[in-house]
mmCIF file of C-alpha atoms in Angstrom:
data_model
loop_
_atom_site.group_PDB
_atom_site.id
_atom_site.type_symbol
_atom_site.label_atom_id
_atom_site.label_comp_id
_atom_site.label_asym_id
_atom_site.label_seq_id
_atom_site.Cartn_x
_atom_site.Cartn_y
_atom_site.Cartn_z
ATOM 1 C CA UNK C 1174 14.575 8.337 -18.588
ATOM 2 C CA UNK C 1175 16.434 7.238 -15.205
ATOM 3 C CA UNK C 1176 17.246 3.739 -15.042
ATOM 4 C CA UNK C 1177 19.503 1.723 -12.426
ATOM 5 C CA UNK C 1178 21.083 -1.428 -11.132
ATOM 6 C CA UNK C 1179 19.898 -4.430 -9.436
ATOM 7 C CA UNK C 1180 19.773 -3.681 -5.654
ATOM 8 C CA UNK C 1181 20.001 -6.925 -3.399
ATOM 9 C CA UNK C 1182 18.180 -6.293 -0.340
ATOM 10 C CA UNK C 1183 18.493 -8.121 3.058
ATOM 11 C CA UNK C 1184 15.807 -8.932 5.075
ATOM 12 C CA UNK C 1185 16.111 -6.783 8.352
ATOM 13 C CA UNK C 1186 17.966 -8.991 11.026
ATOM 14 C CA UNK C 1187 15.049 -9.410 13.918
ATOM 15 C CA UNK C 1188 14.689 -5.724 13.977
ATOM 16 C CA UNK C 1189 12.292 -6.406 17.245
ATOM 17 C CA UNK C 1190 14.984 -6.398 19.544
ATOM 18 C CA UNK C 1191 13.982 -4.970 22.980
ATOM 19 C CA UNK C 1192 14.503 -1.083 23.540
ATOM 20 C CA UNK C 1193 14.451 -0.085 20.061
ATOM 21 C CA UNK C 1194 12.190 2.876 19.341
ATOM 22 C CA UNK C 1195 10.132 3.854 16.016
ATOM 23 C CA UNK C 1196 10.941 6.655 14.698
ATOM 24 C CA UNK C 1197 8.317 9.551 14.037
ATOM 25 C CA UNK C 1198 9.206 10.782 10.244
ATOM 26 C CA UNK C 1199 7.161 13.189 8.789
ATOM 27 C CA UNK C 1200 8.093 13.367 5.213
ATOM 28 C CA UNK C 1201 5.988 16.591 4.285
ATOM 29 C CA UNK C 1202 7.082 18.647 7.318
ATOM 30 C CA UNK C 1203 8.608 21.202 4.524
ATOM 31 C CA UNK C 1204 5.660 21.740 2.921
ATOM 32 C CA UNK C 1205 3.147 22.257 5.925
ATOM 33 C CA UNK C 1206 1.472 25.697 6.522
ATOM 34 C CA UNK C 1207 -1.118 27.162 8.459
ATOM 35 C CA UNK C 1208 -4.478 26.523 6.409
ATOM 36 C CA UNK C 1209 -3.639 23.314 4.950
ATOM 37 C CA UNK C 1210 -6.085 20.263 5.000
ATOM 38 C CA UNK C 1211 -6.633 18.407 7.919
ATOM 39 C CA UNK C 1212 -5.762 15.429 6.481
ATOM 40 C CA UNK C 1213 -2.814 14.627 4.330
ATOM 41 C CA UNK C 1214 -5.152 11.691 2.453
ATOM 42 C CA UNK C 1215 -8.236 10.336 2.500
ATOM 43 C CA UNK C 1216 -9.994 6.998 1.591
ATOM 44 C CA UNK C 1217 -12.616 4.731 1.692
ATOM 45 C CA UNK C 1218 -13.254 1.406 0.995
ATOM 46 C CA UNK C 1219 -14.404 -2.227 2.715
ATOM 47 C CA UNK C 1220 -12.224 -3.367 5.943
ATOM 48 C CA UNK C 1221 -11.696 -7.310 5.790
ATOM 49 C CA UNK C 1222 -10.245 -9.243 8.669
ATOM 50 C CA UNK C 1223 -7.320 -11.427 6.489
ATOM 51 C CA UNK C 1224 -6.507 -14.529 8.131
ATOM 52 C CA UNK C 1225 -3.332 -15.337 6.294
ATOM 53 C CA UNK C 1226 -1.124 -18.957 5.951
ATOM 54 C CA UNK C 1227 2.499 -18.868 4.838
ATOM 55 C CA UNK C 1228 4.712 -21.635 4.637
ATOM 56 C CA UNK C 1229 2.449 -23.686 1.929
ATOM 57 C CA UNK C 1230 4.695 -25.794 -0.437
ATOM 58 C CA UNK C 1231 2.351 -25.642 -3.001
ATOM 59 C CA UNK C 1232 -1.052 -25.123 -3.760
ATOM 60 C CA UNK C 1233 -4.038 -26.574 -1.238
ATOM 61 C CA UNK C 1234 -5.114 -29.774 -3.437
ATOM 62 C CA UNK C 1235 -8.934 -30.992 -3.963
ATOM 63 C CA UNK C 1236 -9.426 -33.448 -1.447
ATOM 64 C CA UNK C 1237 -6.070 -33.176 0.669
ATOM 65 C CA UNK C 1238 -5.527 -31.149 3.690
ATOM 66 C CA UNK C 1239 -2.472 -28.930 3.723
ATOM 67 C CA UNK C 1240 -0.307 -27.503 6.413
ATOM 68 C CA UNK C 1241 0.672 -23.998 6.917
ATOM 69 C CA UNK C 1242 4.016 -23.327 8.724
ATOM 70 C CA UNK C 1243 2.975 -19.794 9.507
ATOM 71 C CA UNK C 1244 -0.056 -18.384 10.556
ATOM 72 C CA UNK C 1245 -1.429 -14.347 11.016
ATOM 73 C CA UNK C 1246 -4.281 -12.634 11.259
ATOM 74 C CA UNK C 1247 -4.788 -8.367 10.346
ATOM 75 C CA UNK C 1248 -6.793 -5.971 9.375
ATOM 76 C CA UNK C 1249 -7.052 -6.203 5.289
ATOM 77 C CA UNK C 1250 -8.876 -4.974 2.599
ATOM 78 C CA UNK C 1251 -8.318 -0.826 2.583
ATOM 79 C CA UNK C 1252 -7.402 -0.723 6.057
ATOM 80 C CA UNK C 1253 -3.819 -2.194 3.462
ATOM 81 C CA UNK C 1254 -3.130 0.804 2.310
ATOM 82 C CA UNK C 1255 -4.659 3.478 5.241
ATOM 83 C CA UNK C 1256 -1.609 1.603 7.457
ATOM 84 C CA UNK C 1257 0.572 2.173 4.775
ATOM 85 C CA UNK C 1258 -0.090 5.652 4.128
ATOM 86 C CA UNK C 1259 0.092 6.106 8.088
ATOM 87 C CA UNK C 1260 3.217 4.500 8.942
ATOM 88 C CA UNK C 1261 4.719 6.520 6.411
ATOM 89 C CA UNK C 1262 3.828 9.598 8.706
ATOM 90 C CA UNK C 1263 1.324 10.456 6.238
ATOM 91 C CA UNK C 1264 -2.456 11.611 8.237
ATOM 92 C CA UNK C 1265 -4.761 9.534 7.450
ATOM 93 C CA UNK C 1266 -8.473 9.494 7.422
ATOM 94 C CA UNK C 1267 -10.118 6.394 6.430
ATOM 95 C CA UNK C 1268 -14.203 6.010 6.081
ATOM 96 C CA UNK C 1269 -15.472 2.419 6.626
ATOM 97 C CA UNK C 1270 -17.936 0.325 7.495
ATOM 98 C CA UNK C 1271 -17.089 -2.060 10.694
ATOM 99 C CA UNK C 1272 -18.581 -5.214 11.662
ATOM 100 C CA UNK C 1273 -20.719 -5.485 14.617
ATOM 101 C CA UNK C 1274 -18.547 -8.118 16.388
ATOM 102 C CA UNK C 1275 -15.114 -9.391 17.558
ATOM 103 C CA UNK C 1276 -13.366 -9.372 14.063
ATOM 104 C CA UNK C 1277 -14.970 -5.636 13.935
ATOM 105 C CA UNK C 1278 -13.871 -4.239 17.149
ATOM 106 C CA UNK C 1279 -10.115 -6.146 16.386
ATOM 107 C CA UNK C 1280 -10.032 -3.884 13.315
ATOM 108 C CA UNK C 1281 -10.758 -0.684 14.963
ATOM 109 C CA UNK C 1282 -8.716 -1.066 17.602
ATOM 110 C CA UNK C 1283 -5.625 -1.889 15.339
ATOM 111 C CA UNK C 1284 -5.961 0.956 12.651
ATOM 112 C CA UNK C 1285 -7.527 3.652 15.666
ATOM 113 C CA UNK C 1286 -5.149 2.857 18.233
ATOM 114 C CA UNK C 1287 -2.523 0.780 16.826
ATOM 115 C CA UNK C 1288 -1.924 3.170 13.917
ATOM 116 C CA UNK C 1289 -3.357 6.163 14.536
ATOM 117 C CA UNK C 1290 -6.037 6.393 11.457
ATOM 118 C CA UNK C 1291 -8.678 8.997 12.129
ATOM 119 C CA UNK C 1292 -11.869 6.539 11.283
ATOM 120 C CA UNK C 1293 -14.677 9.574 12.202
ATOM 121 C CA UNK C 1294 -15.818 9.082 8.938
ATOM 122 C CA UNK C 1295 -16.353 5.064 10.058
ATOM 123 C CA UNK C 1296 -19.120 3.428 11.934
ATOM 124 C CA UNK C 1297 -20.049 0.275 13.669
ATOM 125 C CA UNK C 1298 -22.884 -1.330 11.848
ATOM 126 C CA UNK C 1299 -25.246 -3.575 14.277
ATOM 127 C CA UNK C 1300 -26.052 -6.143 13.198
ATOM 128 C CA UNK C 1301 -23.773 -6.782 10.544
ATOM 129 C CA UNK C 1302 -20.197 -9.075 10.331
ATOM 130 C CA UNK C 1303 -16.934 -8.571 9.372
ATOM 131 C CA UNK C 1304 -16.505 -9.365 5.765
ATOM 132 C CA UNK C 1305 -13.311 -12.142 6.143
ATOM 133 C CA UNK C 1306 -10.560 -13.239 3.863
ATOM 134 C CA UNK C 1307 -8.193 -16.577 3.676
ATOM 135 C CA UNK C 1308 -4.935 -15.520 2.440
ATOM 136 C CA UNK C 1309 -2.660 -18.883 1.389
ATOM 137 C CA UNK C 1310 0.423 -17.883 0.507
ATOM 138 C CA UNK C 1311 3.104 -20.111 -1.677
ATOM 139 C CA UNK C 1312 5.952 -19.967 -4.383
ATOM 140 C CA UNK C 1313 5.357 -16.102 -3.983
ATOM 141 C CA UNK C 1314 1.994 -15.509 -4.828
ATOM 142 C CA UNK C 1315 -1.589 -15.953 -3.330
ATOM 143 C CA UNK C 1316 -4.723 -17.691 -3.580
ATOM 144 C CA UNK C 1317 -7.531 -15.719 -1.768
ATOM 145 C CA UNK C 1318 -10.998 -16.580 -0.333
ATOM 146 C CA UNK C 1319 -13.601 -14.213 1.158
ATOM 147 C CA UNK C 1320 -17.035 -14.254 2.402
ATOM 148 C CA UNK C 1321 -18.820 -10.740 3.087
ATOM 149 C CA UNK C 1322 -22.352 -8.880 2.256
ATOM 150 C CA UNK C 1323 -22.891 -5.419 1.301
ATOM 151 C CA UNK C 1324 -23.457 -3.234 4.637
ATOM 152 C CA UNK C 1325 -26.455 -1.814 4.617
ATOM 153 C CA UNK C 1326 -27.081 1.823 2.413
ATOM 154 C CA UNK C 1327 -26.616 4.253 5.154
ATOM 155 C CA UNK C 1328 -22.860 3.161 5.742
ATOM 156 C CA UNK C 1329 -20.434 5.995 5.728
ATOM 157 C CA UNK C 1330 -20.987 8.295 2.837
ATOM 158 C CA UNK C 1331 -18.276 8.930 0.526
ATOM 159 C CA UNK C 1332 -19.807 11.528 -1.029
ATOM 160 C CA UNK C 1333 -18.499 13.973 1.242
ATOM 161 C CA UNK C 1334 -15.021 13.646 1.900
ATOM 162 C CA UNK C 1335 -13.530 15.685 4.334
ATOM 163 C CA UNK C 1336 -10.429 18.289 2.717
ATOM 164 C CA UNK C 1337 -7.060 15.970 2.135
ATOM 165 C CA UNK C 1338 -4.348 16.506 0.357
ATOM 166 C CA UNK C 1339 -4.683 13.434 -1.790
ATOM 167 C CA UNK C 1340 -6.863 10.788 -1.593
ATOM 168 C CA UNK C 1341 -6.243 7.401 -3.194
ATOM 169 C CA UNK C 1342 -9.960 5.139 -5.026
ATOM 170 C CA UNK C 1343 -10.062 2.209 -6.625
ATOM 171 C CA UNK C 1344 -11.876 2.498 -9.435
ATOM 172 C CA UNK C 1345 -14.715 0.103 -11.241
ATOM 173 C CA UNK C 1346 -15.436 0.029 -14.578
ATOM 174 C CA UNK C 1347 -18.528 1.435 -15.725
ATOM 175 C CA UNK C 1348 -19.404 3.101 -12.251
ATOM 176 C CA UNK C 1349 -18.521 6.559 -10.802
ATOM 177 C CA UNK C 1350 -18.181 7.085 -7.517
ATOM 178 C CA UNK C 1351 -19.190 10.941 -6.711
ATOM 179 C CA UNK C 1352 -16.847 11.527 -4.114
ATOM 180 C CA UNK C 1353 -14.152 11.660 -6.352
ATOM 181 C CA UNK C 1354 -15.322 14.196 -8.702
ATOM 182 C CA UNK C 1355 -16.314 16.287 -5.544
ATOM 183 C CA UNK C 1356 -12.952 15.481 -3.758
ATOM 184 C CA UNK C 1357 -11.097 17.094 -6.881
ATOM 185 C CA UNK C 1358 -13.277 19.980 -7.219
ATOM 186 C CA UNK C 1359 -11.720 20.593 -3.485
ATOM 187 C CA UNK C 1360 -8.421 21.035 -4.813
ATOM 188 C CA UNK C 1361 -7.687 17.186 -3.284
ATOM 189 C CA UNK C 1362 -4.910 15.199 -5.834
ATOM 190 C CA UNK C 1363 -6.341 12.162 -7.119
ATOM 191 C CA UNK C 1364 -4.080 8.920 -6.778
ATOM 192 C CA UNK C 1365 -6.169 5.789 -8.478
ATOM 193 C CA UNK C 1366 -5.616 2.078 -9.104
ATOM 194 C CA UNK C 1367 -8.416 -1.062 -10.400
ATOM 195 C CA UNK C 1368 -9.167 -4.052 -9.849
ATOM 196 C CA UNK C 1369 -9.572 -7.167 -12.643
ATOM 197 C CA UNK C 1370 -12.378 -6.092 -14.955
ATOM 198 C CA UNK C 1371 -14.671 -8.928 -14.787
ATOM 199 C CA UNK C 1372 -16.426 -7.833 -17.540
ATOM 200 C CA UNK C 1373 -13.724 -8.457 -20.650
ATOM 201 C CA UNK C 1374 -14.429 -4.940 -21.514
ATOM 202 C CA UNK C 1375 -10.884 -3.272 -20.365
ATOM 203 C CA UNK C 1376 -12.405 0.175 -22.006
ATOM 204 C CA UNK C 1377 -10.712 2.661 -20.448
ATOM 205 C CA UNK C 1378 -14.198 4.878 -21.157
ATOM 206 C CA UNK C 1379 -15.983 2.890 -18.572
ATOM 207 C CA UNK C 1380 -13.127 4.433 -15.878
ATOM 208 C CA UNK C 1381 -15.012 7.727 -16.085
ATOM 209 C CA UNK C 1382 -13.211 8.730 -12.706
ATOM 210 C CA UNK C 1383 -9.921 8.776 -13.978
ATOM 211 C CA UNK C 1384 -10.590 12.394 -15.791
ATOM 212 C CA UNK C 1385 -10.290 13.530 -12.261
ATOM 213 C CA UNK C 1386 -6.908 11.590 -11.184
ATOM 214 C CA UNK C 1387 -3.836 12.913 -11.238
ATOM 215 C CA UNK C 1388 -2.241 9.615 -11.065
ATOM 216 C CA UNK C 1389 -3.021 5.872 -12.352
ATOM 217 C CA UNK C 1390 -1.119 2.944 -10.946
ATOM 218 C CA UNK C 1391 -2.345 -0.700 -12.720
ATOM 219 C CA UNK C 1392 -0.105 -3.513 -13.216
ATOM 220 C CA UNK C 1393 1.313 -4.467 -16.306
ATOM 221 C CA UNK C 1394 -1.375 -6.864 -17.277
ATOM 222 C CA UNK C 1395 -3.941 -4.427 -16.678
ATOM 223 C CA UNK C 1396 -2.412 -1.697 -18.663
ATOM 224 C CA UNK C 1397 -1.449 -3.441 -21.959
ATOM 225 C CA UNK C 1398 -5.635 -4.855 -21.872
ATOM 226 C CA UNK C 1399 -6.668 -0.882 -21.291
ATOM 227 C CA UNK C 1400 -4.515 0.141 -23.756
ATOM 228 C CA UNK C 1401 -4.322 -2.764 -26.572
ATOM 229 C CA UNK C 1402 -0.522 -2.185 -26.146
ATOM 230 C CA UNK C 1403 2.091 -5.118 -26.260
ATOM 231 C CA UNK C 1404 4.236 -3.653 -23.787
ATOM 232 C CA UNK C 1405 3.813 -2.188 -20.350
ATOM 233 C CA UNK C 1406 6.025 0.601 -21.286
ATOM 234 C CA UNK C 1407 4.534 1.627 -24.366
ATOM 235 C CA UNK C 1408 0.992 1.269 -22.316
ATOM 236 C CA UNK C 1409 2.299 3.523 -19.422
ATOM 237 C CA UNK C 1410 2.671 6.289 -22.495
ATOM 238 C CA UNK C 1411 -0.439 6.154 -23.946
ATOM 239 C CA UNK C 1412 -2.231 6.087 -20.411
ATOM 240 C CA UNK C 1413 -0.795 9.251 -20.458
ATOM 241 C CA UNK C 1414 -3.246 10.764 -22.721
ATOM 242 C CA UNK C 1415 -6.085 10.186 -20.043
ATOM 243 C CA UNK C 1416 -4.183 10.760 -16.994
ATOM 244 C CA UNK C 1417 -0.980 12.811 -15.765
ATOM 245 C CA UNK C 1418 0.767 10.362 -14.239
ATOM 246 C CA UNK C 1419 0.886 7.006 -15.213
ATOM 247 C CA UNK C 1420 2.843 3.981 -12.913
ATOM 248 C CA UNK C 1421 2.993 0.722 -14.096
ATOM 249 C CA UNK C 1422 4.009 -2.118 -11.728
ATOM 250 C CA UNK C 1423 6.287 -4.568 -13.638
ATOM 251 C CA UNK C 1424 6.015 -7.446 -10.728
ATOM 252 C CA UNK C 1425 9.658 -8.695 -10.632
ATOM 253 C CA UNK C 1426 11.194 -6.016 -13.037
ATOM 254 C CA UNK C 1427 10.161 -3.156 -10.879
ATOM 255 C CA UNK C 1428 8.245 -0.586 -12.234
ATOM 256 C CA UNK C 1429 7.954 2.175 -14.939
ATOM 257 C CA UNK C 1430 6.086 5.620 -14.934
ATOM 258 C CA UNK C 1431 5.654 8.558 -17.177
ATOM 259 C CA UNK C 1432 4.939 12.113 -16.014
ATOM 260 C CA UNK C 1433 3.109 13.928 -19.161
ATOM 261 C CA UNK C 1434 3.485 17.156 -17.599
ATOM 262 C CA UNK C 1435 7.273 17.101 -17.177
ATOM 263 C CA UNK C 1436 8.419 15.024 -19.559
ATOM 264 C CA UNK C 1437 9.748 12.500 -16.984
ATOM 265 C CA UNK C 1438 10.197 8.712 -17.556
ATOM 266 C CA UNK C 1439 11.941 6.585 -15.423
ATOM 267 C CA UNK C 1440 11.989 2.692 -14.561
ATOM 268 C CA UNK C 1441 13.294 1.571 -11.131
ATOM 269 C CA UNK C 1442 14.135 -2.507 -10.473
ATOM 270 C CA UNK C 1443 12.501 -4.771 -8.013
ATOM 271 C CA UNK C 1444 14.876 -5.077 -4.973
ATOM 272 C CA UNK C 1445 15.558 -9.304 -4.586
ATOM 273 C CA UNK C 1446 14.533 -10.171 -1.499
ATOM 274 C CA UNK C 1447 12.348 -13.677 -0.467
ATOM 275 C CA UNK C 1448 8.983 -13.013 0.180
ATOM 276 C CA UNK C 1449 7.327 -14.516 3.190
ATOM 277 C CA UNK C 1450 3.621 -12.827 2.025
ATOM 278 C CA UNK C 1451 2.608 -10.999 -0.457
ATOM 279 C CA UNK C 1452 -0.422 -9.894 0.779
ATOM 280 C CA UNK C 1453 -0.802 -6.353 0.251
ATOM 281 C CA UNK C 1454 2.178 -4.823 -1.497
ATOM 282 C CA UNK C 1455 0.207 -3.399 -4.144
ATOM 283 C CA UNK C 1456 -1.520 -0.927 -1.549
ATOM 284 C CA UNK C 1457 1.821 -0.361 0.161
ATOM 285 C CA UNK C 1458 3.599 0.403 -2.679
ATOM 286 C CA UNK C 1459 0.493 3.079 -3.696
ATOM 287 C CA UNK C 1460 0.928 4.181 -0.574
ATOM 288 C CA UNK C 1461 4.610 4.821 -1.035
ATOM 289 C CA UNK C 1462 4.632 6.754 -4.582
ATOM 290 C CA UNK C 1463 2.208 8.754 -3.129
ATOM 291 C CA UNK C 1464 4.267 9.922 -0.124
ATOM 292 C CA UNK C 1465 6.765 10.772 -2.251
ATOM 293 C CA UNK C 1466 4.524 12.942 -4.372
ATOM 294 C CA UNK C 1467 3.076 14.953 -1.818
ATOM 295 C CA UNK C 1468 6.870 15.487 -0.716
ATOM 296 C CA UNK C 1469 7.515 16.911 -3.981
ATOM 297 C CA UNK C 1470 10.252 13.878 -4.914
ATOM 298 C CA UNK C 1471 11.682 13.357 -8.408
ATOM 299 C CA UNK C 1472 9.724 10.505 -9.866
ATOM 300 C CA UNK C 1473 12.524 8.393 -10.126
ATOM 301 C CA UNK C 1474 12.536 9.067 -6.560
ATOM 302 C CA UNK C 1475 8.862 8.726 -6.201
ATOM 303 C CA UNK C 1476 9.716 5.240 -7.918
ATOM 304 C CA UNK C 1477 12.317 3.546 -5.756
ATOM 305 C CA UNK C 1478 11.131 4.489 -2.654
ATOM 306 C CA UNK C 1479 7.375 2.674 -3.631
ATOM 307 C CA UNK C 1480 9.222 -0.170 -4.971
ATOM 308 C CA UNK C 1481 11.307 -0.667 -1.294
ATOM 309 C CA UNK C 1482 8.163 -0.007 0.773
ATOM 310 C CA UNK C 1483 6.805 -2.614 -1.412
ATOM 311 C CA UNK C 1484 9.567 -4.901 -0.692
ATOM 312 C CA UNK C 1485 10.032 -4.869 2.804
ATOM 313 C CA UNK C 1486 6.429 -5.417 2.969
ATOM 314 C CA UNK C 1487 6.567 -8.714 1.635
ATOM 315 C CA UNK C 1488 9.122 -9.920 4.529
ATOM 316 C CA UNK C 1489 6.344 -9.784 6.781
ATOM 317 C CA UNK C 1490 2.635 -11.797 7.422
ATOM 318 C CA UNK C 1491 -0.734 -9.982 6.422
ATOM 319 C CA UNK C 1492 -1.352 -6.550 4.257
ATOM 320 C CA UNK C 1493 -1.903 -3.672 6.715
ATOM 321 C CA UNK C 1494 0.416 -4.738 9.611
ATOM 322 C CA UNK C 1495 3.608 -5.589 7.382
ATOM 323 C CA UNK C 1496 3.429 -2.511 6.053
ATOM 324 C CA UNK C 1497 7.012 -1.000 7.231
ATOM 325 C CA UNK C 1498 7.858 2.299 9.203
ATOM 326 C CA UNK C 1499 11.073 5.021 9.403
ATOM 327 C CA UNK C 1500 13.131 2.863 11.428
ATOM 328 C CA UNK C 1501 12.232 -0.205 9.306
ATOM 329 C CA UNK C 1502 13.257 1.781 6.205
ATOM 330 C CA UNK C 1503 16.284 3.052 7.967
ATOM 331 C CA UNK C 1504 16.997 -0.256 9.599
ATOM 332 C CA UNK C 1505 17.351 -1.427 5.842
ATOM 333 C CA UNK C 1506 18.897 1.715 3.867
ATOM 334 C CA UNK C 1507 21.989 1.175 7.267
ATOM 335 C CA UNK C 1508 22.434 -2.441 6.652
ATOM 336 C CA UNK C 1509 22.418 -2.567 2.851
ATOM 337 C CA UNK C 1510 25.221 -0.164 2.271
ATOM 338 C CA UNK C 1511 27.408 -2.587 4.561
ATOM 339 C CA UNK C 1512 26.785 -5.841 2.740
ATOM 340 C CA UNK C 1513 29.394 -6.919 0.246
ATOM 341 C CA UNK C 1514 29.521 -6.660 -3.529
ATOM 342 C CA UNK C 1515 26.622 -4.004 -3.641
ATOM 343 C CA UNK C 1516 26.338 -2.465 -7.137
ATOM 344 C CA UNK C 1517 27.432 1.370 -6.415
ATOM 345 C CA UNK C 1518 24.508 2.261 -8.837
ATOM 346 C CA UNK C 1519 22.242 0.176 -7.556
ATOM 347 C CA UNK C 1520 23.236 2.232 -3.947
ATOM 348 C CA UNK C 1521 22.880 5.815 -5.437
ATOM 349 C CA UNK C 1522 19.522 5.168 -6.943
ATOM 350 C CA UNK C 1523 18.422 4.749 -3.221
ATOM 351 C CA UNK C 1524 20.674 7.642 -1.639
ATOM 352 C CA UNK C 1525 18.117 10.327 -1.369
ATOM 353 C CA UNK C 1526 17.295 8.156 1.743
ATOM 354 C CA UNK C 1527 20.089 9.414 3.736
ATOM 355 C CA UNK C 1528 18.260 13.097 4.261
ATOM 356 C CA UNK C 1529 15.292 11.205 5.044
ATOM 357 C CA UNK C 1530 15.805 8.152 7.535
ATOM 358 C CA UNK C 1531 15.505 8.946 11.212
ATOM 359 C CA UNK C 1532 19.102 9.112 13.213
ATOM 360 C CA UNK C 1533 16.848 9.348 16.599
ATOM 361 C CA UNK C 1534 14.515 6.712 17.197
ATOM 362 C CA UNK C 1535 11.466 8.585 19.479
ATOM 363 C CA UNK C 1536 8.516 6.322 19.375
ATOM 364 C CA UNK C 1537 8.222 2.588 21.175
ATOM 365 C CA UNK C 1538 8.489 -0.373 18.467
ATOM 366 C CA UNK C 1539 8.497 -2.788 16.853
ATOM 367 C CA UNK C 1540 5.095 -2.044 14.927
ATOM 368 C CA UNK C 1541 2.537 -3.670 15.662
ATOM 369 C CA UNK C 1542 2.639 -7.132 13.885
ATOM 370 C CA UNK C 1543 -0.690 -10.082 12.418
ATOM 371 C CA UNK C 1544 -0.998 -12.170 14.805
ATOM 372 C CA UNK C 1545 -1.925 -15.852 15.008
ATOM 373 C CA UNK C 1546 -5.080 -15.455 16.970
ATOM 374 C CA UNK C 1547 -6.904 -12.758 17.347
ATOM 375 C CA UNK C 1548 -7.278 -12.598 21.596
ATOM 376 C CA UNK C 1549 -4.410 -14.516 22.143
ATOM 377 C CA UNK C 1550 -2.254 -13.101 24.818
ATOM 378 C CA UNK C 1551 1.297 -14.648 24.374
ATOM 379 C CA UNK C 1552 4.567 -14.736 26.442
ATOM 380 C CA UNK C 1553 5.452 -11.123 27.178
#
């Protein structure tokens, strides 16, 4: 089993400054040949438009009005992790269903143009609205209201992915979902995570999907319920019986994850930082551990490197747009090594980084950023 040291991480110091560049990093460049898929993963999933508040002391209070210092608005729901996955470098092709009006064509725009997300397998639906959700954000967590209906029936259908390397489903208990089985039959790696099971079942026979996954990622919680273990480490082992791979996010303490087919363990450490929003750093750290796998990283590796996606993440408003990029990363993997009283093995645990961050920055940034109003032109 790997383990290492507590890594202190700084918050990147205004990294926005005028004539920096982003840098274009493709991390599977080694492993690309003529033939391969088209995309490097594929999902699908409901687009929200998250309208997020930071700066909360505490939680809103029945019958009081509370003020936000900070304000932003983004694409949420999967469009989290697609903007992971493609500011990573990763090609990404996302099937959706879009509103028919202003918080619709806002989402488009920002994962077709903004991030470059191939959304053929999306449509406009007339007719129908965004589905929205209120973020509040306070004493590092979230509280979380939304308001949506089900698009209509003849929304995208999943059941015909198009060829990807991986693709990455949520999965619900007690339902299938038939593009995954016929995703897998393609030869497409399976990377899954769930949601809360509302019903109080947590019987890991009602997640009939995950025969086909090569990888499950719950949280701790979630993985001692589906496995009736007491600890998230001995729960990561037996998920191993129904899956490969099994990751289990430890929230503060980092996370764990077992590898049945190499023998591999290893548990990495949350990086400290102070977390403006937390919005989303599930989906970008799933979005980082699978990078790293279809890059053919040691999970250790595999590990770290979702666990400081995750983190810088969190330094920035809404899910899909703090989502950080090369120069981010390399922005932070630069500055760390020169602040004082870093633990040497908490440095080496990260030092596969330095034959991956970008020397040359090629591509215009910052990245694009929530903003307060959606519309709003500010000072240029």
């Amino acid at each position: 089993m790997t383990s290492s040291h507590t890594l202190i991480g700084e918050e990147p110091e205004h990294l926005t400054r005028a004539g920096h560049r982003q840098a274009q990093v493709d991390p599977l460049a080694a492993r690309r040949a003529p033939g391969d898929p088209p995309w490097d993963v594929y999902l699908t999933g409901t687009v929200f438009l998250d309208i997020i508040f930071t700066g909360l002391d505490s939680a809103p209070v029945r019958g009081t009005e509370s003020w936000a210092r900070g304000m932003g608005s983004s694409p949420g729901g999967v469009a989290n992790m697609a903007s992971a996955l493609a500011r990573l470098g990763l090609r990404t092709s996302l099937a959706a269903a879009f509103g028919d009006d202003h918080y619709g064509e806002y989402c488009w725009d920002a994962l077709a143009q903004g991030e470059g997300i191939d959304l053929t397998p999306s449509r406009t639906v007339p007719g129908w609205h965004s589905p929205v959700t209120v973020s509040m954000a306070y004493e590092g967590e979230r509280t979380m209201v939304s308001h949506g209906h089900e698009p209509p029936p003849e929304e995208p259908a999943p059941d015909c992915p198009p060829r990807a390397r991986a693709a990455v489903a949520s999965l619900t208990p007690g339902r299938r979902a038939p593009w995954i089985a016929q995703a897998a039959r393609g030869g497409t790696r399976i990377f899954a995570d769930v949601g809360w099971d509302e019903t109080g079942a947590w019987d890991l026979a009602g997640l009939s999907d995950l025969e086909h996954c090569e990888a499950f990622l719950p949280n701790a919680e979630e993985a001692k319920r589906y496995t009736g273990a007491d600890c998230p480490r001995l729960a990561a082992h037996a998920l191993t019986e129904y899956v490969p791979v099994a990751v289990v996010t430890l929230g503060s303490e980092g996370a764990y994850a077992v590898d049945r087919r190499t023998g591999e363990a290893a548990e990495v450490p949350a990086i400290a930082v102070e977390a403006l929003d937390p919005t989303g750093a599930g989906d970008v750290f799933v979005a980082g551990f699978v990078t790293g796998s279809l890059a053919g990283w040691p999970l250790a590796d595999r590990l770290a490197f979702a666990g400081l996606t995750a983190a810088l993440s969190v330094q920035e408003f809404g899910g899909s747009l703090s989502a950080p990029g090369w120069s981010e990363i390399g922005a932070w993997w630069r500055r760390v090594q020169s602040l004082p009283a870093q633990d040497p093995m908490a440095l080496q645990r990260y030092a596969f980084l330095d034959r991956l961050v970008p020397e040359e920055l090629d591509r215009p940034w910052p990245l694009r950023r929530a903003v307060p109003t959606i519309g709003f032109r500010g000072p240029g």
